[in-house]
């Protein structure tokens, strides 16, 4: 069974840092592109960025709103995806989801339950 | 960036009736090399992550009831719920995965009339 479990969400002050984790199981993690998607309270979905698969050297891409502040990475040995968030702003407050790209498609077929990041003083 | 615009923002439909949500992209999401539309639809219920319903604009994800159907090509798409059930109350999002950044529509809230 495919499972994605996010962790690391917390209350952090503006300008602070946080690292989110997504533990993957039930599939061959290295074969899949993985995305981070966020949702501000009561708002819609916003793509944050992605890590391509091993065959594409785990290349990452990010949205302009987080570029230079957020970094996506993976640990093969842990089957985990990470989102390092620096210089956090109040507008980064959201539930952060990790999601798997459906193989050969690109749409997200499995999502974690999300982890809440609150940026506030 | 490709802007996705859904209409309406909310929709109230009687049980058993048809519900249709439109989605328009600011540029075509049809890739000529494979003739596929890089457009998906998701359903999100309160307190839950989104659930993939449709990809390639009209292919139903495994396990999704056949009352859900997707149509359209290029820049104009639609999600139709053929006979609305109580469990279909949710927010629905269209999503383009043609280009980076990936983008979503603003969402359409479907309720029972």
Coordinates of C-alpha atoms in Angstrom, one line a residue:
Chain A
X1 CA 0.0 0.0 0.0
X2 CA 1.4 3.4 -1.0
X3 CA 1.8 5.7 2.0
X4 CA 3.1 9.2 2.3
X5 CA 3.5 10.7 5.7
X6 CA 4.6 14.3 6.2
X7 CA 6.1 15.6 9.4
X8 CA 7.9 18.7 10.7
X9 CA 5.2 21.3 10.6
X10 CA 5.3 23.8 13.5
X11 CA 4.8 27.4 14.6
X12 CA 7.8 29.5 13.5
X13 CA 8.6 33.2 13.6
X14 CA 9.0 35.2 10.4
X15 CA 12.5 34.9 9.1
X16 CA 12.9 31.5 10.7
X17 CA 13.6 28.1 9.2
X18 CA 11.9 24.7 9.2
X19 CA 12.5 21.3 7.5
X20 CA 9.6 19.2 6.5
X21 CA 9.9 15.5 5.8
X22 CA 7.8 13.1 3.8
X23 CA 8.3 9.4 4.4
X24 CA 7.3 7.2 1.5
X25 CA 6.5 3.5 1.5
X26 CA 4.8 0.9 -0.6
X27 CA 6.4 1.8 -3.9
X28 CA 9.9 2.2 -5.5
X29 CA 10.6 5.7 -4.3
X30 CA 13.5 6.3 -6.7
X31 CA 11.4 5.7 -9.8
X32 CA 8.9 8.5 -9.1
X33 CA 8.8 12.3 -9.4
X34 CA 7.6 13.8 -6.1
X35 CA 6.0 17.1 -5.5
X36 CA 5.3 19.5 -2.6
X37 CA 2.0 21.3 -2.8
X38 CA 0.7 23.7 -0.2
X39 CA -2.7 25.1 0.8
X40 CA -3.1 28.2 2.9
X41 CA -6.0 28.1 5.4
X42 CA -9.3 28.3 3.5
X43 CA -7.5 28.7 0.1
X44 CA -6.7 26.7 -3.0
X45 CA -3.8 24.5 -3.9
X46 CA -0.4 25.9 -4.8
X47 CA 2.5 23.9 -6.3
X48 CA 5.7 24.5 -4.4
X49 CA 8.1 22.4 -6.3
X50 CA 9.3 18.9 -7.2
X51 CA 12.1 16.4 -7.3
X52 CA 12.4 14.4 -10.4
X53 CA 13.3 10.7 -10.2
X54 CA 16.7 9.0 -10.0
X55 CA 16.8 8.6 -13.7
X56 CA 16.7 12.3 -14.0
X57 CA 19.3 12.9 -11.3
X58 CA 16.7 14.0 -8.8
X59 CA 16.7 17.4 -10.4
X60 CA 14.5 19.9 -8.6
X61 CA 12.3 22.7 -9.8
X62 CA 10.5 25.3 -7.6
X63 CA 7.8 27.9 -7.8
X64 CA 9.0 31.5 -8.2
X65 CA 7.4 32.4 -4.8
X66 CA 9.7 30.1 -2.9
X67 CA 12.8 30.0 -5.2
X68 CA 16.0 30.9 -3.3
X69 CA 14.2 30.3 0.0
X70 CA 13.0 26.6 -0.2
X71 CA 15.1 23.6 -1.1
X72 CA 13.8 20.2 -2.1
X73 CA 15.9 17.1 -1.5
X74 CA 15.7 13.3 -1.1
X75 CA 17.3 10.6 0.9
X76 CA 17.3 7.3 -1.1
X77 CA 18.3 5.2 1.9
X78 CA 15.4 6.7 4.0
X79 CA 12.9 6.8 1.2
X80 CA 12.2 10.3 2.2
X81 CA 11.6 13.7 0.6
X82 CA 12.5 16.9 2.3
X83 CA 11.5 20.6 2.1
X84 CA 14.0 22.9 3.7
X85 CA 12.3 26.3 4.2
X86 CA 14.3 29.3 5.1
X87 CA 13.5 33.0 5.5
X88 CA 9.9 32.1 6.2
X89 CA 7.2 34.7 5.6
X90 CA 3.7 34.9 7.1
X91 CA 2.3 34.1 3.6
X92 CA 4.0 30.7 3.8
X93 CA 1.5 29.7 6.4
X94 CA -0.2 26.6 4.9
X95 CA -0.7 22.9 5.1
X96 CA 2.1 21.3 3.1
X97 CA 1.4 18.1 1.2
X98 CA 3.8 15.8 -0.5
X99 CA 2.4 14.0 -3.5
X100 CA 3.5 11.4 -5.9
X101 CA 3.4 11.9 -9.7
X102 CA 1.6 9.1 -11.4
X103 CA 4.1 7.2 -13.4
X104 CA 4.2 8.2 -17.0
X105 CA 1.5 10.8 -16.4
X106 CA 2.5 13.7 -14.1
X107 CA -0.8 14.2 -12.2
X108 CA -0.6 13.4 -8.5
X109 CA -2.1 10.1 -7.7
X110 CA -1.1 9.8 -4.0
X111 CA -1.0 12.5 -1.4
X112 CA 0.0 12.6 2.2
X113 CA -2.3 14.0 4.9
X114 CA -0.3 17.1 5.1
X115 CA 1.6 19.0 7.8
X116 CA 0.7 22.5 9.1
X117 CA 3.3 25.3 9.0
X118 CA 2.3 28.5 10.8
X119 CA 4.5 31.5 10.4
X120 CA 3.7 34.1 13.0
X121 CA 5.2 36.3 15.6
Chain B
X1 CA 2.8 30.7 -16.0
X2 CA -0.3 28.9 -17.2
X3 CA -3.3 30.4 -15.4
X4 CA -6.2 28.1 -14.8
X5 CA -9.7 29.6 -14.3
X6 CA -12.6 27.6 -13.1
X7 CA -16.3 28.5 -13.3
X8 CA -18.4 28.7 -11.3
X9 CA -16.8 29.3 -7.9
X10 CA -19.7 27.4 -6.3
X11 CA -22.5 25.2 -7.5
X12 CA -25.6 23.9 -5.7
X13 CA -27.2 20.9 -7.4
X14 CA -30.1 18.6 -6.4
X15 CA -29.3 15.0 -5.6
X16 CA -29.4 12.9 -8.7
X17 CA -28.9 15.9 -11.0
X18 CA -25.9 16.7 -13.2
X19 CA -23.2 19.1 -12.1
X20 CA -20.7 20.6 -14.6
X21 CA -17.6 22.5 -13.7
X22 CA -15.6 24.4 -16.4
X23 CA -11.9 25.0 -16.5
X24 CA -10.1 27.3 -18.9
X25 CA -6.3 27.5 -19.3
X26 CA -4.5 30.6 -20.4
X27 CA -2.6 28.6 -23.0
X28 CA -3.1 25.2 -24.6
X29 CA -2.1 22.2 -22.5
X30 CA -2.3 19.8 -25.5
X31 CA 1.0 18.4 -26.4
X32 CA 1.2 17.8 -30.1
X33 CA 3.9 15.1 -29.8
X34 CA 1.5 12.6 -28.1
X35 CA -1.9 14.3 -28.6
X36 CA -2.5 14.3 -24.9
X37 CA -4.0 17.1 -22.8
X38 CA -2.0 17.6 -19.6
X39 CA -5.1 18.3 -17.5
X40 CA -6.3 16.6 -14.3
X41 CA -9.2 17.0 -11.9
X42 CA -9.1 16.5 -8.1
X43 CA -11.7 16.3 -5.4
X44 CA -11.0 17.6 -2.0
X45 CA -13.3 17.0 1.0
X46 CA -12.9 19.0 4.3
X47 CA -9.8 18.0 6.3
X48 CA -8.6 15.6 3.6
X49 CA -5.9 15.8 0.9
X50 CA -7.0 16.1 -2.7
X51 CA -7.9 12.9 -4.5
X52 CA -7.1 12.4 -8.2
X53 CA -10.3 11.8 -10.3
X54 CA -9.3 12.4 -13.9
X55 CA -6.0 12.7 -15.8
X56 CA -5.2 13.3 -19.5
X57 CA -8.4 15.4 -19.4
X58 CA -10.8 12.4 -19.7
X59 CA -9.2 9.2 -18.2
X60 CA -10.7 8.2 -14.9
X61 CA -8.4 7.2 -12.2
X62 CA -8.8 3.6 -10.9
X63 CA -11.7 3.3 -8.5
X64 CA -13.4 6.5 -9.4
X65 CA -17.1 6.1 -10.0
X66 CA -18.2 6.4 -13.6
X67 CA -20.5 9.2 -12.8
X68 CA -17.4 11.4 -13.0
X69 CA -16.3 12.3 -16.5
X70 CA -13.9 14.8 -18.0
X71 CA -14.0 16.4 -21.4
X72 CA -12.4 19.1 -23.5
X73 CA -9.1 19.8 -25.3
X74 CA -6.6 22.6 -25.8
X75 CA -7.7 25.3 -23.4
X76 CA -11.3 24.4 -22.5
X77 CA -12.2 21.6 -20.2
X78 CA -15.1 20.4 -18.1
X79 CA -15.7 18.0 -15.2
X80 CA -19.2 16.5 -15.1
X81 CA -20.8 14.6 -12.2
X82 CA -23.5 12.7 -14.0
X83 CA -25.8 12.1 -11.0
X84 CA -24.8 14.0 -7.9
X85 CA -24.6 11.9 -4.7
X86 CA -24.3 13.2 -1.2
X87 CA -20.7 12.0 -0.9
X88 CA -19.7 14.2 -3.9
X89 CA -20.0 17.4 -1.8
X90 CA -16.5 18.7 -2.0
X91 CA -14.2 21.3 -3.7
X92 CA -13.0 20.4 -7.2
X93 CA -9.8 21.6 -8.7
X94 CA -8.5 21.4 -12.2
X95 CA -4.7 21.2 -12.6
X96 CA -2.3 21.5 -15.5
X97 CA 0.8 19.5 -15.5
X98 CA 1.9 20.6 -19.0
X99 CA 4.4 23.1 -17.8
X100 CA 6.4 24.3 -14.8
X101 CA 5.2 25.8 -12.6
X102 CA 2.3 23.4 -12.3
X103 CA -0.8 25.4 -11.6
X104 CA -4.3 24.8 -10.3
X105 CA -7.7 26.4 -10.7
X106 CA -9.0 28.3 -7.8
X107 CA -11.5 25.5 -7.0
X108 CA -15.3 25.0 -7.3
X109 CA -17.3 24.2 -4.3
X110 CA -20.1 21.7 -5.0
X111 CA -23.1 21.5 -2.6
X112 CA -26.5 19.9 -2.4
X113 CA -29.5 22.1 -3.3

